[in-house]
Tab-separated table of C-alpha atoms in Angstrom:
chain	number	residue	atom	x	y	z
F	16	UNK	CA	-14.301	26.107	2.047
F	17	UNK	CA	-10.511	28.818	2.627
F	18	UNK	CA	-8.691	29.358	-0.261
F	19	UNK	CA	-5.848	27.834	2.002
F	20	UNK	CA	-7.797	24.775	1.541
F	21	UNK	CA	-8.329	24.780	-2.179
F	22	UNK	CA	-5.030	25.028	-2.626
F	23	UNK	CA	-4.236	22.249	-0.342
F	24	UNK	CA	-6.316	19.829	-2.067
F	25	UNK	CA	-4.849	21.030	-5.253
F	26	UNK	CA	-1.340	20.201	-4.124
F	27	UNK	CA	-2.741	17.080	-2.708
F	28	UNK	CA	-4.909	15.427	-5.775
F	29	UNK	CA	-1.978	16.967	-7.948
F	30	UNK	CA	0.823	15.204	-6.708
F	31	UNK	CA	-1.034	11.867	-4.649
F	32	UNK	CA	-4.310	12.199	-4.351
F	33	UNK	CA	-4.802	8.383	-2.597
F	34	UNK	CA	-5.810	7.903	0.436
F	35	UNK	CA	-5.885	4.378	2.617
F	36	UNK	CA	-8.156	3.219	4.832
F	37	UNK	CA	-7.351	0.444	7.552
F	38	UNK	CA	-10.394	-1.687	7.861
F	39	UNK	CA	-8.880	-3.785	10.619
F	40	UNK	CA	-6.042	-3.613	12.342
F	41	UNK	CA	-6.065	-7.531	11.908
F	42	UNK	CA	-3.974	-9.752	10.122
F	43	UNK	CA	-3.098	-12.799	10.291
F	44	UNK	CA	0.457	-12.907	8.703
F	45	UNK	CA	3.152	-11.476	10.618
F	46	UNK	CA	5.696	-10.020	8.032
F	47	UNK	CA	8.654	-9.320	9.122
F	48	UNK	CA	9.176	-5.821	6.927
F	49	UNK	CA	6.080	-4.462	7.601
F	50	UNK	CA	5.926	-0.802	8.818
F	51	UNK	CA	2.113	-1.258	10.299
F	52	UNK	CA	0.699	1.437	7.951
F	53	UNK	CA	1.655	2.909	11.583
F	54	UNK	CA	-0.533	1.859	13.609
F	55	UNK	CA	0.177	0.830	17.360
F	56	UNK	CA	-2.093	-1.423	17.737
F	57	UNK	CA	-1.799	-3.509	14.875
F	58	UNK	CA	-2.672	-7.101	14.743
F	59	UNK	CA	-5.972	-6.648	17.008
F	60	UNK	CA	-8.758	-7.444	16.160
F	61	UNK	CA	-10.135	-3.452	15.917
F	62	UNK	CA	-12.758	-3.185	12.627
F	63	UNK	CA	-14.417	-0.081	10.972
F	64	UNK	CA	-17.520	-0.627	10.493
F	65	UNK	CA	-18.820	-0.673	7.181
F	66	UNK	CA	-21.320	2.741	7.061
F	67	UNK	CA	-18.503	4.547	8.350
F	68	UNK	CA	-16.385	3.421	5.301
F	69	UNK	CA	-19.107	4.620	3.513
F	70	UNK	CA	-18.844	8.455	4.938
F	71	UNK	CA	-15.332	8.090	4.443
F	72	UNK	CA	-15.856	7.333	0.814
F	73	UNK	CA	-17.924	9.744	-0.013
F	74	UNK	CA	-15.902	12.736	1.601
F	75	UNK	CA	-12.716	11.523	-0.248
F	76	UNK	CA	-14.506	11.478	-3.456
F	77	UNK	CA	-16.237	14.855	-2.632
F	78	UNK	CA	-12.690	16.480	-2.066
F	79	UNK	CA	-11.691	15.271	-6.097
F	80	UNK	CA	-9.678	12.507	-4.762
F	81	UNK	CA	-7.624	9.421	-6.861
F	82	UNK	CA	-7.580	6.981	-5.280
F	83	UNK	CA	-8.667	5.084	-2.684
F	84	UNK	CA	-6.411	1.920	-0.821
F	85	UNK	CA	-8.604	-0.352	1.404
F	86	UNK	CA	-6.052	-2.112	3.623
F	87	UNK	CA	-5.826	-3.166	6.981
F	88	UNK	CA	-3.963	-5.108	8.332
F	89	UNK	CA	-5.255	-7.194	5.967
F	90	UNK	CA	-8.941	-6.219	4.857
F	91	UNK	CA	-10.090	-9.860	3.554
F	92	UNK	CA	-10.145	-10.147	7.824
F	93	UNK	CA	-12.789	-7.966	8.436
F	94	UNK	CA	-16.277	-9.772	9.169
F	95	UNK	CA	-18.239	-7.524	7.186
F	96	UNK	CA	-15.781	-7.316	4.583
F	97	UNK	CA	-18.465	-7.678	1.423
F	98	UNK	CA	-20.307	-4.719	2.847
F	99	UNK	CA	-16.985	-2.773	2.996
F	100	UNK	CA	-16.559	-3.289	-1.033
F	101	UNK	CA	-20.088	-2.610	-1.693
F	102	UNK	CA	-19.393	1.210	-0.533
F	103	UNK	CA	-17.302	1.176	-3.640
F	104	UNK	CA	-19.429	-0.153	-6.714
F	105	UNK	CA	-20.547	2.753	-8.863
F	106	UNK	CA	-17.205	5.182	-7.893
F	107	UNK	CA	-15.705	7.634	-10.001
F	108	UNK	CA	-11.982	6.854	-8.073
F	109	UNK	CA	-9.450	4.360	-8.946
F	110	UNK	CA	-10.054	1.491	-5.997
F	111	UNK	CA	-8.289	-1.196	-5.470
F	112	UNK	CA	-7.644	-3.715	-2.266
F	113	UNK	CA	-4.270	-3.486	-0.568
F	114	UNK	CA	-3.892	-7.703	0.669
F	115	UNK	CA	-1.692	-9.946	1.175
F	116	UNK	CA	-4.744	-12.216	-0.820
F	117	UNK	CA	-4.914	-15.528	1.256
F	118	UNK	CA	-8.961	-15.057	2.388
F	119	UNK	CA	-9.144	-13.705	-1.197
F	120	UNK	CA	-11.839	-16.283	-1.601
F	121	UNK	CA	-14.205	-14.396	0.574
F	122	UNK	CA	-15.054	-11.445	-1.597
F	123	UNK	CA	-14.939	-13.434	-4.690
F	124	UNK	CA	-19.458	-11.697	-5.678
F	125	UNK	CA	-17.574	-7.697	-5.038
F	126	UNK	CA	-14.657	-8.944	-7.519
F	127	UNK	CA	-17.312	-10.149	-9.835
F	128	UNK	CA	-19.816	-7.078	-9.651
F	129	UNK	CA	-16.931	-4.716	-10.842
F	130	UNK	CA	-16.402	-2.778	-6.952
F	131	UNK	CA	-13.161	-3.045	-6.950
F	132	UNK	CA	-10.550	-1.955	-10.443
F	133	UNK	CA	-7.513	-3.231	-9.245
F	134	UNK	CA	-6.123	-6.050	-6.677
F	135	UNK	CA	-2.220	-4.979	-4.554
F	136	UNK	CA	-1.524	-8.446	-4.044
F	137	UNK	CA	1.331	-8.540	-1.512
F	138	UNK	CA	3.280	-11.554	-2.756
F	139	UNK	CA	6.989	-11.199	-0.589
F	140	UNK	CA	7.724	-15.103	-1.202
F	141	UNK	CA	6.336	-17.981	-2.768
F	142	UNK	CA	8.770	-20.964	-1.170
F	143	UNK	CA	6.407	-22.502	1.721
F	144	UNK	CA	10.164	-22.341	3.629
F	145	UNK	CA	10.780	-18.535	3.019
F	146	UNK	CA	7.372	-17.662	3.056
F	147	UNK	CA	6.448	-18.919	7.090
F	148	UNK	CA	10.430	-17.624	8.318
F	149	UNK	CA	9.787	-14.392	6.298
F	150	UNK	CA	5.952	-13.781	6.509
F	151	UNK	CA	4.588	-15.701	9.251
F	152	UNK	CA	3.129	-19.437	9.814
F	153	UNK	CA	-0.163	-18.604	8.312
F	154	UNK	CA	1.621	-18.724	4.530
F	155	UNK	CA	0.920	-20.964	2.127
F	156	UNK	CA	2.008	-20.979	-1.560
F	157	UNK	CA	-0.629	-23.790	-1.934
F	158	UNK	CA	-3.706	-21.309	-1.462
F	159	UNK	CA	-1.668	-17.761	-2.746
F	160	UNK	CA	-1.628	-20.033	-6.581
F	161	UNK	CA	-4.802	-20.964	-5.594
F	162	UNK	CA	-6.414	-16.817	-4.785
F	163	UNK	CA	-3.970	-15.743	-7.655
F	164	UNK	CA	-6.642	-18.140	-10.370
F	165	UNK	CA	-9.510	-16.799	-8.448
F	166	UNK	CA	-8.099	-13.124	-9.135
F	167	UNK	CA	-7.398	-14.596	-13.296
F	168	UNK	CA	-10.453	-15.699	-13.392
F	169	UNK	CA	-12.959	-12.856	-12.060
F	170	UNK	CA	-10.671	-11.225	-14.447
F	171	UNK	CA	-9.511	-8.144	-12.127
F	172	UNK	CA	-6.584	-6.056	-12.736
F	173	UNK	CA	-3.473	-7.305	-10.564
F	174	UNK	CA	-0.363	-6.523	-9.456
F	175	UNK	CA	2.097	-8.034	-7.459
F	176	UNK	CA	4.330	-6.295	-5.305
F	177	UNK	CA	7.196	-8.107	-4.105
F	178	UNK	CA	8.832	-6.435	-1.135
F	179	UNK	CA	12.297	-7.812	-2.149
F	180	UNK	CA	15.187	-7.854	0.645
F	181	UNK	CA	18.016	-9.678	0.997
F	182	UNK	CA	16.449	-12.442	3.254
F	183	UNK	CA	14.053	-12.767	0.383
F	184	UNK	CA	15.744	-12.277	-2.872
F	185	UNK	CA	16.602	-15.596	-4.115
F	186	UNK	CA	12.765	-15.810	-3.785
F	187	UNK	CA	12.238	-13.727	-7.034
F	188	UNK	CA	12.100	-16.075	-10.200
F	189	UNK	CA	9.536	-17.932	-8.285
F	190	UNK	CA	7.376	-14.343	-8.581
F	191	UNK	CA	8.226	-13.580	-11.208
F	192	UNK	CA	6.940	-16.900	-13.186
F	193	UNK	CA	3.725	-16.726	-11.067
F	194	UNK	CA	3.461	-12.765	-12.702
F	195	UNK	CA	4.151	-13.997	-16.201
F	196	UNK	CA	1.656	-17.550	-14.916
F	197	UNK	CA	-1.308	-15.509	-14.055
F	198	UNK	CA	-0.642	-12.531	-16.629
F	199	UNK	CA	-0.544	-9.883	-13.866
F	200	UNK	CA	1.333	-6.787	-12.984
F	201	UNK	CA	4.354	-6.718	-11.587
F	202	UNK	CA	5.776	-4.421	-8.538
F	203	UNK	CA	9.431	-4.629	-7.099
F	204	UNK	CA	9.825	-2.462	-4.060
F	205	UNK	CA	13.595	-2.399	-3.123
F	206	UNK	CA	14.338	-2.682	0.665
F	207	UNK	CA	17.965	-4.108	0.103
F	208	UNK	CA	20.253	-1.312	0.941
F	209	UNK	CA	17.935	0.646	3.245
F	210	UNK	CA	18.546	0.659	6.732
F	211	UNK	CA	16.071	-1.985	7.232
F	212	UNK	CA	17.582	-3.874	5.350
F	213	UNK	CA	21.095	-3.613	6.677
F	214	UNK	CA	20.071	-3.892	10.407
F	215	UNK	CA	19.975	-7.693	9.837
F	216	UNK	CA	23.117	-9.848	10.347
F	217	UNK	CA	25.132	-10.809	7.173
F	218	UNK	CA	22.722	-9.403	4.167
F	219	UNK	CA	24.884	-6.689	3.092
F	220	UNK	CA	26.419	-7.732	-0.327
F	221	UNK	CA	22.863	-8.137	-2.582
F	222	UNK	CA	21.858	-5.745	-4.784
F	223	UNK	CA	18.779	-5.147	-6.326
F	224	UNK	CA	20.759	-5.663	-10.526
F	225	UNK	CA	20.034	-8.946	-11.038
F	226	UNK	CA	16.286	-8.505	-10.249
F	227	UNK	CA	16.469	-5.346	-13.499
F	228	UNK	CA	18.612	-8.196	-16.051
F	229	UNK	CA	16.817	-10.781	-15.015
F	230	UNK	CA	14.246	-8.987	-16.081
F	231	UNK	CA	14.702	-7.113	-18.821
F	232	UNK	CA	15.824	-10.478	-20.217
F	233	UNK	CA	12.456	-11.443	-20.692
F	234	UNK	CA	10.318	-7.639	-21.279
F	235	UNK	CA	10.526	-5.215	-23.548
F	236	UNK	CA	12.314	-1.711	-21.590
F	237	UNK	CA	9.208	0.632	-21.195
F	238	UNK	CA	11.492	3.259	-20.080
F	239	UNK	CA	12.679	4.713	-16.149
F	240	UNK	CA	10.267	7.078	-14.128
F	241	UNK	CA	10.068	8.929	-11.074
F	242	UNK	CA	7.077	8.301	-9.301
F	243	UNK	CA	5.342	11.457	-7.672
F	244	UNK	CA	7.894	11.039	-4.622
F	245	UNK	CA	10.738	11.127	-6.728
F	246	UNK	CA	11.177	7.206	-6.669
F	247	UNK	CA	12.954	5.972	-9.445
F	248	UNK	CA	11.159	3.584	-11.680
F	249	UNK	CA	12.362	0.669	-13.515
F	250	UNK	CA	9.296	-0.167	-15.885
F	251	UNK	CA	8.999	-2.835	-18.670
F	252	UNK	CA	6.342	-4.878	-21.038
F	253	UNK	CA	5.975	-8.537	-20.060
F	254	UNK	CA	6.084	-10.758	-22.498
F	255	UNK	CA	2.286	-11.108	-21.901
F	256	UNK	CA	1.648	-7.160	-22.272
F	257	UNK	CA	1.868	-6.674	-18.380
F	258	UNK	CA	3.690	-4.237	-16.444
F	259	UNK	CA	6.270	-4.357	-14.662
F	260	UNK	CA	8.437	-1.911	-12.431
F	261	UNK	CA	11.795	-1.948	-10.188
F	262	UNK	CA	10.686	0.669	-7.672
F	263	UNK	CA	13.910	2.425	-6.038
F	264	UNK	CA	12.513	3.872	-2.288
F	265	UNK	CA	15.332	5.239	-1.231
F	266	UNK	CA	15.487	8.279	-3.938
F	267	UNK	CA	13.227	10.722	-3.576
F	268	UNK	CA	10.314	11.439	-1.215
F	269	UNK	CA	7.976	14.011	-1.223
F	270	UNK	CA	8.223	16.849	1.758
F	271	UNK	CA	6.102	19.570	2.526
F	272	UNK	CA	5.845	22.328	4.897
F	273	UNK	CA	4.399	19.789	7.513
F	274	UNK	CA	8.019	17.897	7.854
F	275	UNK	CA	9.676	22.084	8.179
F	276	UNK	CA	12.018	20.873	11.603
F	277	UNK	CA	11.244	17.147	12.071
F	278	UNK	CA	13.734	15.571	14.048
F	279	UNK	CA	13.034	12.036	12.364
F	280	UNK	CA	13.942	13.757	8.448
F	281	UNK	CA	16.967	10.739	8.273
F	282	UNK	CA	14.497	8.166	8.981
F	283	UNK	CA	11.548	9.029	7.159
F	284	UNK	CA	10.538	6.498	4.071
F	285	UNK	CA	8.131	8.047	2.402
F	286	UNK	CA	8.166	12.085	3.375
F	287	UNK	CA	4.281	12.803	2.651
F	288	UNK	CA	2.846	9.721	0.544
F	289	UNK	CA	-0.964	9.139	1.239
F	290	UNK	CA	-3.430	10.336	4.501
F	291	UNK	CA	-3.845	7.074	6.639
F	292	UNK	CA	-7.410	6.510	8.269
F	293	UNK	CA	-7.486	3.991	10.927
F	294	UNK	CA	-10.559	1.652	11.708
F	295	UNK	CA	-10.076	3.990	15.187
F	296	UNK	CA	-11.038	6.932	13.325
F	297	UNK	CA	-7.194	8.394	13.391
F	298	UNK	CA	-5.602	10.392	10.951
F	299	UNK	CA	-2.831	9.765	10.189
F	300	UNK	CA	-0.235	12.066	7.612
F	301	UNK	CA	3.310	10.567	8.413
F	302	UNK	CA	3.914	7.044	9.389
F	303	UNK	CA	6.766	7.988	12.437
F	304	UNK	CA	5.172	11.146	14.002
F	305	UNK	CA	2.428	9.799	15.994
F	306	UNK	CA	2.082	13.307	17.262
F	307	UNK	CA	1.179	14.370	14.590
F	308	UNK	CA	-2.142	11.859	14.513
F	309	UNK	CA	-5.476	13.269	15.210
F	310	UNK	CA	-8.185	10.774	16.450
F	311	UNK	CA	-11.541	11.720	14.981
F	312	UNK	CA	-14.991	9.695	15.761
F	313	UNK	CA	-15.905	9.173	12.928
F	314	UNK	CA	-18.816	7.264	13.853
F	315	UNK	CA	-21.152	10.144	14.796
F	316	UNK	CA	-19.872	12.063	12.263
F	317	UNK	CA	-22.308	13.225	8.917
F	318	UNK	CA	-21.000	14.333	5.459
F	319	UNK	CA	-20.287	18.293	5.983
F	320	UNK	CA	-18.515	17.102	9.088
F	321	UNK	CA	-16.505	14.159	7.937
F	322	UNK	CA	-14.992	16.228	4.992
F	323	UNK	CA	-14.280	19.095	7.298
F	324	UNK	CA	-11.529	16.792	8.955
F	325	UNK	CA	-10.409	15.312	5.868
F	326	UNK	CA	-9.782	18.742	4.474
F	327	UNK	CA	-8.395	19.972	7.720
F	328	UNK	CA	-5.909	16.756	7.919
F	329	UNK	CA	-5.131	17.716	3.941
F	330	UNK	CA	-4.482	21.170	4.698
F	331	UNK	CA	-1.772	20.106	7.244
F	332	UNK	CA	-0.192	17.484	5.189
F	333	UNK	CA	0.544	19.424	2.446
F	334	UNK	CA	1.859	23.234	4.031
F	335	UNK	CA	3.890	25.296	1.674
F	336	UNK	CA	6.321	24.439	-0.040
F	337	UNK	CA	6.087	21.318	-1.263
F	338	UNK	CA	8.704	19.833	-2.854
F	339	UNK	CA	11.095	15.811	-3.202
F	340	UNK	CA	14.343	15.069	-2.123
F	341	UNK	CA	16.434	13.203	-1.729
F	342	UNK	CA	15.763	10.055	0.807
F	343	UNK	CA	16.471	7.785	2.784
F	344	UNK	CA	13.921	4.105	3.810
F	345	UNK	CA	11.702	3.899	6.950
F	346	UNK	CA	12.654	0.408	7.576
F	347	UNK	CA	15.402	1.877	10.326
């Protein structure tokens, strides 16, 4: 392996180390603010073969990766999702399932068998009235509560992700109470004041200050840190010993040499965040630049070819210089 590739892999694993694999493009929800993983044919029933997923996991582990996020679409829509998750058994890597959770009962057995370390559960609303308007007709508070109970019973760590905008900020108290009752972690992703939110008519006067104050009234402060892309994270320890966080996506982005001269830089919401691979075999280093995508015939790749393709993508992503700069938001 060339020295430049070794150095790039080292930077990637130190600064990010995450791979997001969209095992299906399909999803039963239609969240208004979804970035769709940058997939142009998002919501289509395009599914990754579980055997191919296993090869992707093998390659990423061989390159020293730290975390794999199984995502979509919604991965639980995949008709063979149990076979997909079986390829995560006995891996020395953080294994996360990113899902809206409505079909979590489909994977109870893999969860009980310890194939997943963390469920990143998207709960962007509580009430059916707001949920169905903001997230889609398939949203169901009753089903979500049942699936939260399932996750609690199985014993897998859960982080509720609540992407807060001016349209759902009133739902926060109910989501907070769910996290408290179910003893979950909570990540509030602050989209208020981003370009996406400011485009919504009449929604310019809200901030997340009230959310931070509300959490502070219940929880113990655990400090303010910045994640690897520079985003500010206000952290608290909940009464049940869980981690509650508020993340400001606007104040830090990781840019690398790949971003030099990019005319879309001021629209970027994440910079170099993770490598994404979708169900078609597209390697996607950037959500908003399709010219950087590379389509691979990963269904025919052996172990060495898969590792080489992934290493090449990561080398391009992590070209020097790498730096964190003040940013804006993708949601525009």
